[in-house]
Short mmCIF file of C-alpha atoms in Angstrom, two decimals:
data_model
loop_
_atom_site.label_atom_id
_atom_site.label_comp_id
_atom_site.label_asym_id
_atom_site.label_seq_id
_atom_site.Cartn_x
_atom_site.Cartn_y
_atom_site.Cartn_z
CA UNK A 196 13.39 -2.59 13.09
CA UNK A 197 12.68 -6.00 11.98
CA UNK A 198 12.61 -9.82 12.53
CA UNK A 199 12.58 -12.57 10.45
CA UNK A 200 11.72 -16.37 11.08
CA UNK A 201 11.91 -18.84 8.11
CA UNK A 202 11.86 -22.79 8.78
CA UNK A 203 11.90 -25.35 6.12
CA UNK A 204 8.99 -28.00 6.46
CA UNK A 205 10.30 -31.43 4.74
CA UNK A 206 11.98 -31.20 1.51
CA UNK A 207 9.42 -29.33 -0.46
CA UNK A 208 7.76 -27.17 2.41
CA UNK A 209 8.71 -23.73 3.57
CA UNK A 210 7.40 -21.06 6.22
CA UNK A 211 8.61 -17.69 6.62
CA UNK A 212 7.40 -15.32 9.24
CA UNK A 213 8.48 -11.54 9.48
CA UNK A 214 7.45 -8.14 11.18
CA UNK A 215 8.81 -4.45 10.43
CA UNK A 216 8.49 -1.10 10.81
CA UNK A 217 9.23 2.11 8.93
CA UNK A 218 9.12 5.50 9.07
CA UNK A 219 8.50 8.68 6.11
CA UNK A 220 10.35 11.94 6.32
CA UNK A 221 7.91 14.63 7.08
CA UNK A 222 6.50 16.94 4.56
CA UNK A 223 8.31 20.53 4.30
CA UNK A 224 5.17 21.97 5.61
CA UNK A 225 5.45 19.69 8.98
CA UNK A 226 8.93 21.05 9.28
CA UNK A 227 7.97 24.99 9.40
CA UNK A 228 4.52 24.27 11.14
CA UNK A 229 3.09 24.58 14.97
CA UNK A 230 2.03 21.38 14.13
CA UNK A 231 3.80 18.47 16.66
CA UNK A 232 6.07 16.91 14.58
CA UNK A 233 5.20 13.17 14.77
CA UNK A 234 6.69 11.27 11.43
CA UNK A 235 4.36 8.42 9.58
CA UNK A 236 5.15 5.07 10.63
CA UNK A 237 4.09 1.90 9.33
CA UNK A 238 4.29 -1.62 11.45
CA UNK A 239 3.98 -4.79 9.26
CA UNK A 240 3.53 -8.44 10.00
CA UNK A 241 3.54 -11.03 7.12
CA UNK A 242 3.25 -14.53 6.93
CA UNK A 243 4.23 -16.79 3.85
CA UNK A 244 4.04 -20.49 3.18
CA UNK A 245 5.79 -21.70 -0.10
CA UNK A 246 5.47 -25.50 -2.27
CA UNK A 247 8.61 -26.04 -4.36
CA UNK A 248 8.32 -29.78 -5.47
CA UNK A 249 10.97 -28.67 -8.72
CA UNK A 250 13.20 -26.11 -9.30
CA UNK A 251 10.74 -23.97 -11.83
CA UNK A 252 7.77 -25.12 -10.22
CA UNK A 253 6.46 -23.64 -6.98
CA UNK A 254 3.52 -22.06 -5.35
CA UNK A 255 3.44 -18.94 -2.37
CA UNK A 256 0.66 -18.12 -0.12
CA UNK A 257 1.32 -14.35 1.43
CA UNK A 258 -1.15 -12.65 3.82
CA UNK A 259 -0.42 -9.43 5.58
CA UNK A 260 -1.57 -6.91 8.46
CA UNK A 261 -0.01 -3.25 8.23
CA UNK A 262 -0.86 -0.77 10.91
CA UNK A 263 0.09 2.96 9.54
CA UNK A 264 -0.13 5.44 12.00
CA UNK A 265 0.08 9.42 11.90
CA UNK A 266 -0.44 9.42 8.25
CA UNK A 267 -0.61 13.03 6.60
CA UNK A 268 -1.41 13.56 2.54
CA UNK A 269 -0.72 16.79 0.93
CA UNK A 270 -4.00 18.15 -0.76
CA UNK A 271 -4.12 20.69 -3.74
CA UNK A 272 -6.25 23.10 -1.51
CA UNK A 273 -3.20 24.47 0.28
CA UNK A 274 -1.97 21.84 3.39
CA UNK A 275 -1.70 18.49 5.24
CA UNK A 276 -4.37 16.29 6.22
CA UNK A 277 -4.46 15.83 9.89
CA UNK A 278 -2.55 12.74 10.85
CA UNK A 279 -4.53 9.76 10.61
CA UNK A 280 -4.56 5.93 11.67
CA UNK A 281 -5.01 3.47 8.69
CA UNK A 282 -4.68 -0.50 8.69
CA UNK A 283 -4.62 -2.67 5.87
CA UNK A 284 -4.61 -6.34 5.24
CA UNK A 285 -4.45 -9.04 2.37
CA UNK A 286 -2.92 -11.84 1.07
CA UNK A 287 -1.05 -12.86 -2.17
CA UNK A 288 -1.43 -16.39 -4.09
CA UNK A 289 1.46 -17.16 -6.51
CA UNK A 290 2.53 -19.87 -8.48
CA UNK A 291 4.66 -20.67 -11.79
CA UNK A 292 5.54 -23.98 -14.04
CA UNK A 293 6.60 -24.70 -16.61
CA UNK A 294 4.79 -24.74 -19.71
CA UNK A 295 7.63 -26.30 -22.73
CA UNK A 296 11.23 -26.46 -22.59
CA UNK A 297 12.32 -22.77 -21.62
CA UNK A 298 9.07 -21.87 -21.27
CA UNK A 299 7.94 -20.80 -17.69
CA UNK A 300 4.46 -19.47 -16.69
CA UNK A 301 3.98 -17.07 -14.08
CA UNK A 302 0.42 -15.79 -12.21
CA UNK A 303 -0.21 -13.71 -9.32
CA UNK A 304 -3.06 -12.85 -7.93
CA UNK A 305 -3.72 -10.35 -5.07
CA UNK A 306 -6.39 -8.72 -2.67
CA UNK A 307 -5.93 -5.65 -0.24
CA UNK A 308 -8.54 -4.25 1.91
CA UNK A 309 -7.94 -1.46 4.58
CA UNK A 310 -10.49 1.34 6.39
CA UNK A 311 -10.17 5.17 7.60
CA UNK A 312 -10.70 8.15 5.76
CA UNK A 313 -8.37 10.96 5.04
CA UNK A 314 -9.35 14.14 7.34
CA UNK A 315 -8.67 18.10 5.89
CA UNK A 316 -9.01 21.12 7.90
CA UNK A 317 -7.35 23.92 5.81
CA UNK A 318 -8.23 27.60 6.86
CA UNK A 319 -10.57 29.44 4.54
CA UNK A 320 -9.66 32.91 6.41
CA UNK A 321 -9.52 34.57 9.18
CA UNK A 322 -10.97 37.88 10.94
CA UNK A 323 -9.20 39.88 13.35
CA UNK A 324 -11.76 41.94 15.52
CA UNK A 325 -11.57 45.36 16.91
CA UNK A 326 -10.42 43.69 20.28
CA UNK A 327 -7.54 42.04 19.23
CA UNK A 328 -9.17 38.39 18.96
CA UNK A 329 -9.02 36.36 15.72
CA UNK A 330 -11.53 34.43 14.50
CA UNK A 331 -10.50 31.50 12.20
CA UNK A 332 -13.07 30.01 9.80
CA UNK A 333 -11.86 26.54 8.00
CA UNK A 334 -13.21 24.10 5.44
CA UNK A 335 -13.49 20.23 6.84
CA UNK A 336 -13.96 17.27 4.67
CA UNK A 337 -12.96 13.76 4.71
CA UNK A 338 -11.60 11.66 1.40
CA UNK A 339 -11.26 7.79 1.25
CA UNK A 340 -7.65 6.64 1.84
CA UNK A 341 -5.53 5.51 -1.22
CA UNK A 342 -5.31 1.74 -1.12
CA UNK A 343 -4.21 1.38 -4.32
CA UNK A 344 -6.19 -1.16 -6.40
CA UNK A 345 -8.41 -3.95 -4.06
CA UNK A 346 -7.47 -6.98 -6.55
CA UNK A 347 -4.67 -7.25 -8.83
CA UNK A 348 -3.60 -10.16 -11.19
CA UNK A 349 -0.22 -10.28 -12.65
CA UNK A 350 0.62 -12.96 -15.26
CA UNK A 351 4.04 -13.55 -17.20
CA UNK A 352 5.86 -15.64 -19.97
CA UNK A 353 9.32 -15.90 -19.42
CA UNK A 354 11.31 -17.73 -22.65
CA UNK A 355 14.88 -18.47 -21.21
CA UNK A 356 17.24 -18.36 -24.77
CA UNK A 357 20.38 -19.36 -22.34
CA UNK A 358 21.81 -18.36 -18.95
CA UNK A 359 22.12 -14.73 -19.00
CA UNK A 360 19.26 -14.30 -21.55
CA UNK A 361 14.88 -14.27 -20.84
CA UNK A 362 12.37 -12.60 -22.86
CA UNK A 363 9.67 -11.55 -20.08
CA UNK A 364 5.87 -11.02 -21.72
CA UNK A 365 4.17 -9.68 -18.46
CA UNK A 366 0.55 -8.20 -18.26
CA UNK A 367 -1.50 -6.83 -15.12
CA UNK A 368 -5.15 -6.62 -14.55
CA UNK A 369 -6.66 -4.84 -11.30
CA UNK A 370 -9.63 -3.64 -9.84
CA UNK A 371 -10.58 0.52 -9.38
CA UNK A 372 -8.69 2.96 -8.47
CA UNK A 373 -11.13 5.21 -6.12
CA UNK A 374 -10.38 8.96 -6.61
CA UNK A 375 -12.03 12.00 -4.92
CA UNK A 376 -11.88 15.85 -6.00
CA UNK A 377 -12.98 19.06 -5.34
CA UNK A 378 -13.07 18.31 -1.61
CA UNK A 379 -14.88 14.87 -1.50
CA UNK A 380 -17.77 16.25 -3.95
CA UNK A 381 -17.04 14.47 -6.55
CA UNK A 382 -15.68 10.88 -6.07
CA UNK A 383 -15.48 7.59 -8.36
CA UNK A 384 -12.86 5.00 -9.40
CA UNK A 385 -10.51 4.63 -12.49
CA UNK A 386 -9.89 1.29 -14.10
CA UNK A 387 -6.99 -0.44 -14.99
#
């Protein structure tokens, strides 16, 4: 589901607010499983205001809230994490103008922050005793969630040679990406 609300503000002024939700198909393994069968969701409320004095000149302030909720990641160590409540919030500041004739500038600049960990519990084997019990032993750990990059800034020259015709020179600059292996032992970020 989701609602929208946008409201011009004067001539140059506009506000948009929206929420949504969404859901993931499961994982095979949460198909064939004992596990409850309970699919990821995500809820998401934004809020934008934009400043468009001219046609190729404006500027967009974005901030966001997402609540994800019964969030599973496959490992390489043989199953699911257990399902897991996340949240994650930012904003985005954009803008573009003109720089010549044809010439259009175009920056970006954005910032995500979030909490929770990702939780295993994969079985390491299990014992069946004279009596007929079972005793299961497992390996726990717990990896930071993948937020994807904290900061990102994106930055563009568009050259417009006639209606149906732009030459786009875009680059991208971010912050970290934090990885973790060998079952949170060894953990560090990659740049970009």
């Amino acid at each position: 589901y989701s609602l929208g609300f946008n409201r011009r503000l004067g001539y140059d002024w506009r506000f948009k607010a929206t929420w949504g939700n969404a859901f993931r198909t499961p994982y095979a393994s949460q198909l064939f499983g004992s596990d409850p069968l309970e699919p990821e969701a995500v809820a998401t409320a934004a809020l934008q205001l934009q400043y468009r004095p001219a046609p190729e000149r404006e500027m967009e302030l974005s901030i966001f809230h997402s609540r994800i909720s019964d969030h599973r990641v496959e490992n390489p160590y043989g199953g699911l994490s257990r399902p897991g409540s996340h949240q994650l919030y930012g904003f985005e500041l954009r803008g573009s103008a003109p720089l010549a004739a044809n010439l259009l500038l175009d920056l970006g600049l954005s910032l995500v922050r979030g909490d929770g960990d990702e939780e295993y519990r994969v079985l390491r084997y299990a014992l069946l005793r004279p009596d007929g019990s079972m005793v299961r032993e497992y390996d726990q750990w717990q990896e930071p969630v993948d937020r994807g990059p904290g900061w990102l800034l994106n930055f563009a020259l568009l050259q417009r040679f006639g209606p149906d015709h732009t030459l786009r020179l875009a680059g991208r600059r971010g912050s970290g990406l934090e990885y973790s292996y060998s079952k949170g032992s060894e953990q560090g970020s990659h740049s970009q």
